[in-house]
Amino acid sequence: MRRSWIALGVGLPLAVAGLYALSRRGAPAGDAGTPTIAKLFASGAAAPAPASLAGLDITNISMADNVATAPLPNKRTARLTLDTNLQNAALGVLESHHIPEAAVVLMDVETGRVLVYANHVEEGSPRDLCAEATAPSASVFKIITGSALLEAGVTPSHKECYSGGEQRIHTRDLVSDPKRDRWCTTLTGAMGRSINTIFARLALRHLKPKGLEGTARTLGYGAPLPFDLPVQPSGLKIPEDSLGFARTSAGFWNTTLSPIHAAWLSATIARGGEPVRPVLVSDVVSSSGKVEHTATVGVSQKRVLKPEVAKSLTEMLDDTVLEGTSYRAFHDGRGKAFLPGVSVAGKTGTLSNASAKRHYTWFTGFAPSHPYMPPQSADGAAPMVNAPRQVAVAVLVVNKPTWQVKANVVAREVLRAYFAGYNLPGVSPPSARRVSDRRDPPTAKNR
């Protein structure tokens, strides 16, 4: 039974030095000279692409005969790992909603092959948004804090009572008070519903700033991500003071994230804590047709999570779709799953930049998070289908005040396109028309 009565832990990731403000309350945006999160972290140097891929123009993808290509200098061509049907489906969803900016990454968990690398800029010059780390991580950072808490011995079933923290965290919210703390849930429930107060309190109780920073860096923050394109490092600045540390632990401040990093992180959890290098270019062909470079796929990287921690994280992230902040996105009005038999683990994030009049939403996760279970037919028999390959997904959506669609709905539509390709019972491809998530527009609450 879905426990809809439990309050969602929500809170707007506030500004570094006051820029990111509560749009609903009309909070001031800060001094004109105050640096934005993007300015604070944009100086991080991206890892150079492999020499053979230098100069790859990913904003100029061509798709013909079910093959995606992009130009390289000296009249060379990069053949990409993209699935053209899925790439077109993702772009179609983004374009149908006229979203100001959005990015989608879908990658094969086992091989690291990138199946979708979709960048959408409604107005202005095209950019590689998938590799930009200028959007705040928001509550996606709870994955990092959750990992650190599990390493510190906190279990997914740990029960915590709470109050406050829905729109911002105050000092009083960090102190347990039986008279005020009338709602209770587990660490799993806190992840699924993105309950800020629980993450803030547990971080203060079990973690230290240096330890959380170490976990974040182990999971890819603050360093370039090895990839076929330059990737801006995801920003990281963990405060030493208790309130700042607690807020950051809950996903309020001081971190940024790129979509490709988010997909890599989700794939890492799906793989039991052992990352795989993402691959976008399958081979490089010279102007004469000679193959100059062929990619190696499935290259495992150094383990960053213990298998048992990755397993517990999966359990916690399952709750986001089963009962948490993405239940409605992945179920219709009657409670029927859009992906029957396909378990989805994921995490949402939401914030508003009042000064720029932009609303950011995130969804990152992987599916199937557990072995596929085909729904039974009326006679009780399960249909014979090929087990789908596991994929990781990351979606960033930037809306104007005239809100369009959120990232978890876009992620659902991309996953529908992917799993419909396996002809799974009950899974239909996404509609070409605009879709609704049956929710109110994003507010000053972070989910």
CSV table of C-alpha atoms in Angstrom, one decimal, residues 230-231 313 377 433:
chain,number,residue,atom,x,y,z
A,230,PRO,CA,35.5,17.0,-22.2
A,231,VAL,CA,33.3,16.9,-19.1
A,313,LEU,CA,21.4,2.1,-2.1
A,377,SER,CA,-1.7,-13.2,-18.3
A,433,ARG,CA,2.2,14.6,-28.2
